[in-house]
Coordinates of C-alpha atoms in Angstrom, one line a residue:
M272 CA 0.0 0.0 0.0
P273 CA 1.4 3.4 -0.9
S274 CA 2.4 5.6 2.1
P275 CA -0.5 7.9 3.0
T276 CA 0.2 11.6 2.9
T277 CA -1.6 14.9 3.8
E278 CA 0.1 17.4 1.5
P279 CA -2.3 20.1 0.5
A280 CA -3.8 19.6 -3.0
T281 CA -3.0 23.3 -3.8
E282 CA -0.5 25.8 -2.4
P283 CA -2.0 28.0 0.4
A284 CA -3.3 31.2 -1.0
T285 CA -2.2 34.5 0.6
G286 CA -4.8 35.9 3.0
R287 CA -6.5 32.5 3.6
R288 CA -5.4 31.6 7.1
V289 CA -7.5 29.7 9.6
S290 CA -7.0 28.6 13.2
L291 CA -8.9 25.7 14.8
V292 CA -9.9 25.7 18.5
T293 CA -11.1 22.3 19.8
L294 CA -13.3 21.7 22.8
G295 CA -14.6 18.5 24.4
C296 CA -13.5 14.9 23.9
A297 CA -10.8 13.0 22.0
R298 CA -13.4 12.3 19.3
N299 CA -13.6 16.1 18.6
E300 CA -9.8 16.2 18.4
V301 CA -10.0 13.7 15.5
D302 CA -12.7 15.7 13.8
S303 CA -10.6 18.9 14.1
E304 CA -7.6 17.2 12.5
E305 CA -9.9 15.9 9.7
L306 CA -11.2 19.5 9.2
A307 CA -7.6 20.7 9.2
G308 CA -6.8 18.2 6.4
R309 CA -9.8 19.3 4.4
L310 CA -8.9 23.0 4.8
A311 CA -5.2 22.3 3.9
A312 CA -6.4 20.5 0.8
G313 CA -8.6 23.5 -0.1
G314 CA -5.7 25.9 0.0
W315 CA -6.0 27.2 3.5
E316 CA -2.9 27.8 5.7
L317 CA -3.3 26.7 9.3
A318 CA -2.4 29.3 11.9
A319 CA -1.7 28.3 15.5
D320 CA -2.7 31.7 16.8
P321 CA -6.2 33.1 16.2
E322 CA -4.7 36.6 16.0
D323 CA -2.8 35.5 12.9
S324 CA -5.8 34.1 11.1
D325 CA -8.6 35.4 8.9
V326 CA -11.1 32.9 10.4
V327 CA -11.3 31.1 13.7
V328 CA -13.1 27.8 13.6
V329 CA -14.3 26.6 17.0
N330 CA -15.1 22.9 17.2
T331 CA -17.7 23.0 20.0
C332 CA -18.9 20.5 22.6
G333 CA -22.6 20.2 23.4
F334 CA -22.6 17.3 25.8
V335 CA -23.5 18.8 29.2
E336 CA -24.3 22.3 30.4
S337 CA -20.8 23.2 31.5
A338 CA -19.4 22.1 28.1
K339 CA -22.0 24.3 26.3
K340 CA -21.0 27.3 28.5
D341 CA -17.3 26.7 27.6
S342 CA -18.2 26.6 24.0
V343 CA -20.1 29.9 24.1
D344 CA -17.3 31.5 26.1
T345 CA -14.7 30.3 23.6
L346 CA -16.8 31.6 20.6
L347 CA -17.1 35.0 22.3
A348 CA -13.4 35.1 23.0
A349 CA -12.7 34.3 19.4
A350 CA -15.0 37.1 18.3
D351 CA -13.0 39.5 20.6
T352 CA -10.0 39.0 18.3
G353 CA -11.8 40.8 15.5
R354 CA -11.5 37.8 13.2
K355 CA -14.4 36.0 11.5
V356 CA -15.7 33.2 13.7
V357 CA -17.3 30.0 12.6
A358 CA -18.9 27.4 15.0
V359 CA -18.8 23.8 14.1
G360 CA -19.0 20.6 16.2
C361 CA -21.5 19.0 18.5
M362 CA -23.1 22.2 19.9
A363 CA -23.4 23.7 16.4
E364 CA -24.9 20.4 15.1
R365 CA -27.3 20.1 18.0
Y366 CA -28.7 23.6 18.2
G367 CA -27.9 25.2 14.8
H368 CA -29.9 28.3 14.1
E369 CA -30.9 28.6 17.7
L370 CA -27.3 29.0 18.6
A371 CA -26.8 31.5 15.7
D372 CA -29.8 33.6 16.9
S373 CA -28.5 33.8 20.4
L374 CA -24.9 34.4 19.4
P375 CA -24.7 37.0 16.7
E376 CA -20.9 37.2 17.3
A377 CA -20.5 34.0 15.3
D378 CA -20.4 34.7 11.6
A379 CA -21.6 31.2 10.8
V380 CA -23.0 28.1 12.6
L381 CA -22.3 25.0 10.4
G382 CA -23.4 21.4 11.0
F383 CA -21.7 18.2 10.0
D384 CA -23.2 18.3 6.5
H385 CA -21.0 21.4 5.8
Y386 CA -17.7 19.6 6.6
A387 CA -17.1 18.3 3.1
E388 CA -17.2 21.9 1.7
L389 CA -15.9 23.7 4.7
S390 CA -13.1 25.3 2.6
D391 CA -15.7 26.9 0.3
R392 CA -17.9 28.0 3.2
L393 CA -15.0 29.8 4.9
D394 CA -14.4 31.6 1.6
D395 CA -18.0 32.8 1.8
V396 CA -17.4 33.9 5.4
V397 CA -14.3 35.9 4.5
A398 CA -16.1 37.5 1.5
G399 CA -18.9 38.6 3.7
R400 CA -21.5 36.3 2.1
K401 CA -24.3 35.4 4.5
L402 CA -24.7 31.6 5.2
A403 CA -27.9 30.0 6.3
S404 CA -27.4 28.5 9.7
H405 CA -27.6 24.8 10.2
T406 CA -31.1 23.3 10.8
P407 CA -30.8 20.5 13.4
S408 CA -32.4 17.1 12.8
D409 CA -32.3 13.6 14.3
R410 CA -29.3 12.2 12.6
R411 CA -30.3 8.6 13.6
K412 CA -32.9 8.8 10.8
L413 CA -30.2 9.4 8.1
L414 CA -29.1 5.8 8.0
P415 CA -30.9 2.4 7.8
I416 CA -32.2 0.9 11.0
S417 CA -30.4 -2.3 10.2
P418 CA -26.7 -1.9 11.0
V419 CA -25.6 -4.2 8.2
Q420 CA -27.2 -1.9 5.7
R421 CA -25.3 1.1 6.9
P422 CA -21.8 0.8 5.4
A423 CA -22.8 1.5 1.8
A424 CA -25.4 4.2 2.9
S425 CA -22.8 6.0 5.1
E426 CA -20.8 7.0 2.0
S427 CA -23.6 9.5 1.2
V428 CA -24.0 10.8 4.8
E429 CA -21.4 13.1 6.4
V430 CA -20.0 11.2 9.4
P431 CA -17.2 13.2 11.1
G432 CA -14.0 11.2 11.3
H433 CA -15.0 8.9 8.3
A434 CA -13.9 11.2 5.5
Q435 CA -11.6 8.7 3.6
H436 CA -14.0 7.7 0.9
G437 CA -12.6 8.6 -2.5
W438 CA -9.2 9.7 -1.1
G439 CA -7.5 6.3 -1.8
P440 CA -4.3 5.8 0.1
R441 CA -4.2 9.4 1.2
V442 CA -5.2 10.1 4.8
L443 CA -7.4 13.2 5.1
R444 CA -6.0 14.5 8.3
T445 CA -3.5 17.1 9.5
R446 CA -1.9 16.8 13.0
L447 CA -2.5 19.9 15.1
D448 CA 0.1 19.1 17.7
T449 CA 3.3 17.1 18.2
S450 CA 2.2 14.8 21.0
P451 CA 3.4 11.2 20.8
V452 CA -0.2 10.2 21.5
A453 CA -3.0 10.5 19.0
A454 CA -6.7 9.6 19.0
L455 CA -7.8 7.3 16.2
K456 CA -11.5 7.0 15.5
I457 CA -12.8 3.5 14.9
A458 CA -16.5 4.2 14.8
S459 CA -19.0 7.0 15.2
G460 CA -22.5 7.3 16.5
C461 CA -24.5 5.1 18.9
D462 CA -27.5 2.8 18.8
R463 CA -28.1 2.8 22.6
R464 CA -30.9 4.8 24.0
C465 CA -29.7 5.8 27.5
S466 CA -32.4 8.0 29.0
F467 CA -30.0 10.7 30.1
C468 CA -27.9 11.0 26.9
A469 CA -28.7 13.1 23.8
I470 CA -25.5 12.2 21.8
P471 CA -27.1 9.7 19.4
S472 CA -29.6 12.3 18.2
F473 CA -26.9 14.6 16.9
R474 CA -24.1 12.1 16.3
G475 CA -26.3 9.6 14.6
S476 CA -26.5 5.8 14.4
F477 CA -23.5 3.6 14.9
V478 CA -21.1 3.2 12.0
S479 CA -17.8 1.3 12.0
R480 CA -14.8 2.4 10.0
Q481 CA -13.3 -0.3 7.8
P482 CA -10.3 -2.1 9.3
D483 CA -7.9 -1.4 6.4
E484 CA -8.8 2.3 6.5
I485 CA -8.0 2.4 10.3
V486 CA -4.7 0.6 9.9
A487 CA -3.7 2.9 7.0
E488 CA -4.4 5.9 9.3
A489 CA -2.4 4.3 12.1
R490 CA 0.6 3.9 9.8
W491 CA 0.3 7.5 8.8
L492 CA 0.2 8.6 12.4
A493 CA 3.3 6.4 13.2
E494 CA 5.1 8.1 10.3
N495 CA 4.2 11.4 11.9
G496 CA 5.8 10.6 15.3
V497 CA 2.9 9.0 17.1
K498 CA 3.8 6.2 19.6
E499 CA 0.5 5.5 21.3
L500 CA -2.9 5.1 19.5
F501 CA -5.9 6.0 21.6
L502 CA -8.9 4.3 19.9
V503 CA -12.1 6.3 20.3
S504 CA -15.7 6.1 19.4
E505 CA -19.1 6.5 21.1
N506 CA -19.2 2.8 21.8
S507 CA -16.1 0.7 21.0
T508 CA -17.7 -2.6 22.1
S509 CA -20.1 -2.3 19.1
Y510 CA -17.2 -2.1 16.6
G511 CA -18.0 -4.4 13.6
K512 CA -21.7 -4.9 14.4
D513 CA -22.5 -3.4 11.0
F514 CA -20.1 -5.8 9.1
G515 CA -22.5 -8.7 9.2
R516 CA -21.4 -12.2 10.1
D517 CA -17.7 -11.2 10.0
G518 CA -18.2 -8.5 12.6
A519 CA -18.6 -10.5 15.7
S520 CA -14.9 -10.4 16.7
A521 CA -13.8 -7.4 14.5
L522 CA -12.2 -5.5 17.3
E523 CA -10.3 -8.5 18.6
R524 CA -8.9 -9.0 15.1
L525 CA -8.1 -5.3 14.6
L526 CA -6.1 -4.8 17.8
P527 CA -3.1 -7.0 16.9
R528 CA -2.9 -5.4 13.4
L529 CA -2.7 -2.0 15.0
A530 CA -0.1 -3.1 17.6
E531 CA 2.1 -4.5 14.8
V532 CA 2.3 -1.1 13.0
E533 CA 5.9 -0.1 12.8
G534 CA 6.7 2.7 15.3
I535 CA 3.6 2.1 17.5
E536 CA 4.5 1.2 21.0
R537 CA 1.1 1.0 22.6
V538 CA -2.6 0.8 21.6
R539 CA -5.3 1.9 24.0
V540 CA -9.0 1.2 23.7
S541 CA -11.6 3.5 25.2
Y542 CA -15.4 3.8 25.6
L543 CA -16.4 0.2 26.4
Q544 CA -20.0 -0.6 27.4
P545 CA -20.0 -3.1 30.3
A546 CA -23.1 -4.9 29.1
E547 CA -21.5 -5.5 25.7
T548 CA -17.9 -6.4 26.9
R549 CA -17.4 -10.0 25.7
P550 CA -15.1 -12.4 27.5
Q551 CA -13.0 -12.7 24.3
L552 CA -12.6 -9.0 24.1
V553 CA -11.5 -8.8 27.7
K554 CA -8.9 -11.5 26.9
A555 CA -7.7 -9.7 23.7
I556 CA -7.2 -6.3 25.5
A557 CA -5.5 -7.9 28.5
T558 CA -3.2 -10.3 26.7
T559 CA -2.4 -8.9 23.2
P560 CA 1.2 -7.7 23.1
G561 CA 1.4 -3.9 22.5
V562 CA -2.2 -3.3 23.7
A563 CA -2.5 -1.6 27.0
D564 CA -4.3 -3.7 29.7
Y565 CA -6.6 -0.8 30.2
F566 CA -10.4 -0.9 30.5
D567 CA -12.4 2.3 30.1
L568 CA -15.8 1.0 31.2
S569 CA -18.9 3.2 31.2
F570 CA -20.6 1.8 34.3
Q571 CA -22.6 5.0 35.2
H572 CA -24.1 3.4 38.3
S573 CA -24.4 -0.1 39.8
S574 CA -27.9 -0.2 41.3
E575 CA -30.2 -2.3 39.1
Q576 CA -33.1 0.0 39.7
V577 CA -31.2 3.1 38.6
L578 CA -29.6 1.4 35.6
R579 CA -33.1 0.3 34.4
R580 CA -34.3 3.9 34.6
M581 CA -31.2 4.9 32.7
R582 CA -32.2 2.3 30.0
R583 CA -29.0 0.3 30.8
F584 CA -28.2 -3.2 32.1
G585 CA -26.1 -4.6 34.8
S586 CA -25.8 -4.7 38.6
T587 CA -23.3 -4.4 41.4
D588 CA -22.5 -8.1 41.3
S589 CA -22.3 -8.5 37.5
F590 CA -20.0 -5.4 37.3
L591 CA -17.8 -6.8 40.1
A592 CA -17.6 -10.1 38.3
L593 CA -16.4 -8.2 35.2
T594 CA -13.6 -6.5 37.1
E595 CA -12.6 -9.8 38.6
Q596 CA -12.5 -11.4 35.1
I597 CA -10.2 -8.6 33.9
R598 CA -7.8 -9.0 36.8
E599 CA -7.7 -12.8 36.3
Y600 CA -6.0 -12.0 33.0
A601 CA -4.1 -8.9 34.1
P602 CA -3.8 -8.3 37.9
E603 CA -2.4 -4.8 37.3
A604 CA -4.9 -3.8 34.6
G605 CA -6.1 -0.2 34.8
I606 CA -9.9 0.2 35.1
R607 CA -11.6 3.5 35.0
T608 CA -15.3 4.7 34.8
N609 CA -17.7 7.6 35.1
V610 CA -20.7 7.5 37.4
I611 CA -23.8 9.7 37.7
V612 CA -25.3 10.3 41.1
G613 CA -28.6 12.0 41.9
F614 CA -30.4 10.4 39.0
P615 CA -34.2 10.8 39.2
G616 CA -35.6 8.2 41.7
E617 CA -32.2 7.4 43.2
T618 CA -32.7 6.2 46.8
E619 CA -30.3 5.9 49.7
H620 CA -30.2 2.1 49.0
D621 CA -29.2 2.8 45.4
L622 CA -26.4 5.1 46.6
A623 CA -25.2 2.4 49.0
E624 CA -25.1 -0.1 46.2
L625 CA -22.9 2.3 44.2
E626 CA -20.6 2.6 47.2
R627 CA -20.5 -1.2 47.5
F628 CA -19.4 -1.5 43.9
L629 CA -16.8 1.3 44.0
T630 CA -15.3 -0.2 47.2
G631 CA -15.1 -3.7 45.8
A632 CA -14.0 -2.8 42.2
R633 CA -10.7 -1.1 43.2
L634 CA -10.9 1.2 40.2
D635 CA -7.9 3.4 39.1
A636 CA -9.9 6.5 38.2
V637 CA -13.6 7.5 38.5
G638 CA -15.3 10.6 37.2
V639 CA -18.3 11.6 39.4
F640 CA -21.1 13.7 37.9
G641 CA -24.3 15.0 39.4
Y642 CA -27.4 14.4 37.3
S643 CA -28.9 17.4 35.5
D644 CA -31.6 17.5 32.8
E645 CA -30.4 17.4 29.2
D646 CA -32.5 18.9 26.4
G647 CA -34.6 16.3 24.6
T648 CA -33.7 13.3 26.7
E649 CA -36.2 10.8 28.2
A650 CA -34.9 11.4 31.7
E651 CA -35.9 15.1 31.4
T652 CA -39.5 13.9 31.7
F653 CA -39.0 11.6 34.7
D654 CA -40.5 12.2 38.0
G655 CA -38.6 11.7 41.3
K656 CA -36.2 14.5 40.6
L657 CA -33.9 15.2 43.5
D658 CA -33.3 18.7 44.9
P659 CA -30.1 20.2 43.4
Q660 CA -28.6 20.6 46.8
E661 CA -29.2 16.9 47.5
V662 CA -27.5 16.0 44.2
T663 CA -24.5 18.2 45.2
A664 CA -24.3 16.5 48.6
R665 CA -24.3 13.1 47.0
V666 CA -21.6 14.1 44.5
T667 CA -19.5 15.3 47.4
R668 CA -20.1 12.0 49.3
I669 CA -19.2 9.8 46.4
S670 CA -16.3 12.0 45.3
A671 CA -14.7 11.7 48.8
L672 CA -15.0 7.9 48.7
V673 CA -13.6 7.8 45.2
E674 CA -10.6 10.0 46.1
E675 CA -9.8 7.7 49.0
L676 CA -10.2 4.5 47.0
T677 CA -8.2 5.6 43.9
A678 CA -5.4 7.0 46.1
Q679 CA -5.2 3.5 47.8
R680 CA -5.1 1.8 44.4
A681 CA -2.2 4.1 43.3
E682 CA -0.4 3.4 46.5
D683 CA -0.8 -0.3 45.9
R684 CA 1.4 0.1 42.8
I685 CA 4.4 1.2 44.8
G686 CA 7.2 -1.3 44.2
T687 CA 5.7 -2.5 40.9
F688 CA 7.1 -1.9 37.4
V689 CA 5.3 0.2 34.8
D690 CA 6.1 1.1 31.2
V691 CA 5.9 4.9 30.9
L692 CA 5.4 6.8 27.7
V693 CA 7.2 10.1 28.0
E694 CA 5.1 13.1 27.0
Q695 CA 7.1 16.0 28.5
A696 CA 10.9 16.1 28.8
A697 CA 12.6 17.4 32.0
E698 CA 13.2 21.2 31.7
D699 CA 13.6 24.3 33.9
G700 CA 14.0 22.2 37.0
E701 CA 10.8 20.2 36.4
D702 CA 10.9 16.4 36.1
A703 CA 9.9 14.6 33.0
V704 CA 6.2 13.5 32.8
G705 CA 4.5 10.5 31.1
R706 CA 1.8 7.9 31.5
A707 CA 1.8 4.2 32.4
A708 CA -0.5 1.7 30.7
H709 CA -3.3 2.2 33.2
Q710 CA -3.3 6.0 32.6
A711 CA -5.2 7.5 29.6
P712 CA -4.5 11.0 28.4
E713 CA -5.7 13.9 30.6
V714 CA -8.2 11.9 32.8
D715 CA -6.3 9.2 34.7
G716 CA -3.3 10.9 36.3
E717 CA 0.3 10.8 35.3
C718 CA 3.8 9.6 36.1
V719 CA 6.5 12.0 37.3
I720 CA 9.8 10.5 36.2
L721 CA 12.9 10.9 38.4
E722 CA 16.0 11.0 36.2
E723 CA 19.6 11.3 37.6
E724 CA 20.7 12.6 34.2
P725 CA 17.8 13.9 32.2
A726 CA 17.9 12.4 28.8
L727 CA 14.4 11.2 28.1
K728 CA 12.4 12.8 25.3
P729 CA 8.8 12.7 24.3
G730 CA 7.9 9.4 22.7
D731 CA 10.3 7.3 24.7
L732 CA 8.9 4.3 26.3
V733 CA 10.8 3.5 29.5
R734 CA 10.6 0.8 32.1
C735 CA 10.2 2.3 35.6
E736 CA 9.7 1.3 39.2
V737 CA 7.0 3.1 41.1
V738 CA 8.5 4.6 44.2
E739 CA 5.8 6.9 45.5
S740 CA 2.2 8.0 44.8
A741 CA 0.3 11.2 45.2
G742 CA -3.4 10.8 44.7
V743 CA -3.8 9.0 41.4
D744 CA -0.4 10.2 40.2
L745 CA 2.8 8.1 40.5
V746 CA 6.4 9.0 41.1
V747 CA 8.6 6.6 39.1
R748 CA 12.3 5.9 38.6
P749 CA 13.7 4.5 35.3
V750 CA 15.1 1.0 35.5
P751 CA 16.8 0.6 32.1
D752 CA 17.9 -3.0 32.7
A753 CA 14.4 -4.3 33.8
D754 CA 12.7 -6.8 31.6
R755 CA 9.7 -5.3 29.8

């Protein structure tokens, strides 16, 4: 296969400079790099500083209220530069003209269907031509109900992160940083109907990317300095469900292919649904060389009663059995999750069940969120809403427990050996910083690396002994002669 490239199709034109600002999750980071690739191919020059650009494109997040506020604040800050401002991403897709009406500072609000022609749309913005704002719709209705009928249909539907159709061996992506870690999208959308979540309505139905396409992008990322691939989607355990009979173990087959890509040191899987996590997938993640024994499991709660109202499945005992199964294969495996407390109808017994699960599971990292209504979700209509002050009290209670438990889990790692990917070299009196296999980017803590003679550089993978812990963070010392 020819080596994928991302050279612009045309030379950048003078006066056509654009900067991209990305908010939200790793999936949005992939989408921004795809947009950067499209804009470079359309002749736009990428500027790191909004002050140096003609247009600032803000890739917004629309998941929860705090993320929406951050998106609005960022759009306003971009407008303060005096440059043209364009809103794209989840908040723009979800609210469209409503966002445009409430935020006249944005020169355009464009949905996912504008991505293929974004270069031309930015030309319109610079020229002062008025663009009709995006009109939101339920994107689940754009693809067939049957997953196996979606692959062909998806070629005519804009799915962010799936823009390779028609580009042959070329990867339509431009890196926006020099980190040795990069997110790699394996699928988009979600077929689940969790009562608290609006994501499927604006991200659409679940669609897997083809394995060869993913591997080609992995090779390109490796050629561009990436050492760790961070596989992202809305639901990675569903990967391959739209491939028909051959899709049953598609992720298990994909992982070793990615781990074998020259230059890649580690592959990390994220966004696993506990109810869909098959024993063979657990084994593949825990035992495949080059794949981090790391499990990002979206438990959300453990009380059966609360989970049913969430339109999810599981229980404290079944979730504990899953964590035990993981540690039978890999005793030092990292397991992280998010939980929602204060969900409508949550009782003291339900909260005690969650505490029983968290205490027994020995998780490495837990995000604790208080329930709040999301526009257009089923849970918004539920009775049994808790007083906001009670929700806050429960968040405080569970957060305190989580802080204690995760600190204990990190302390248990003292004296063990970990493979640390260096992300920041030692400089200005500060130690080098990296992450072990059980630590995902930004959310799970980090490793502070004690070097007698600083020589490590970003991208190095070094064997270390854990000598101390501080919360979820570890202090480690390189042991060059240790067996990896």
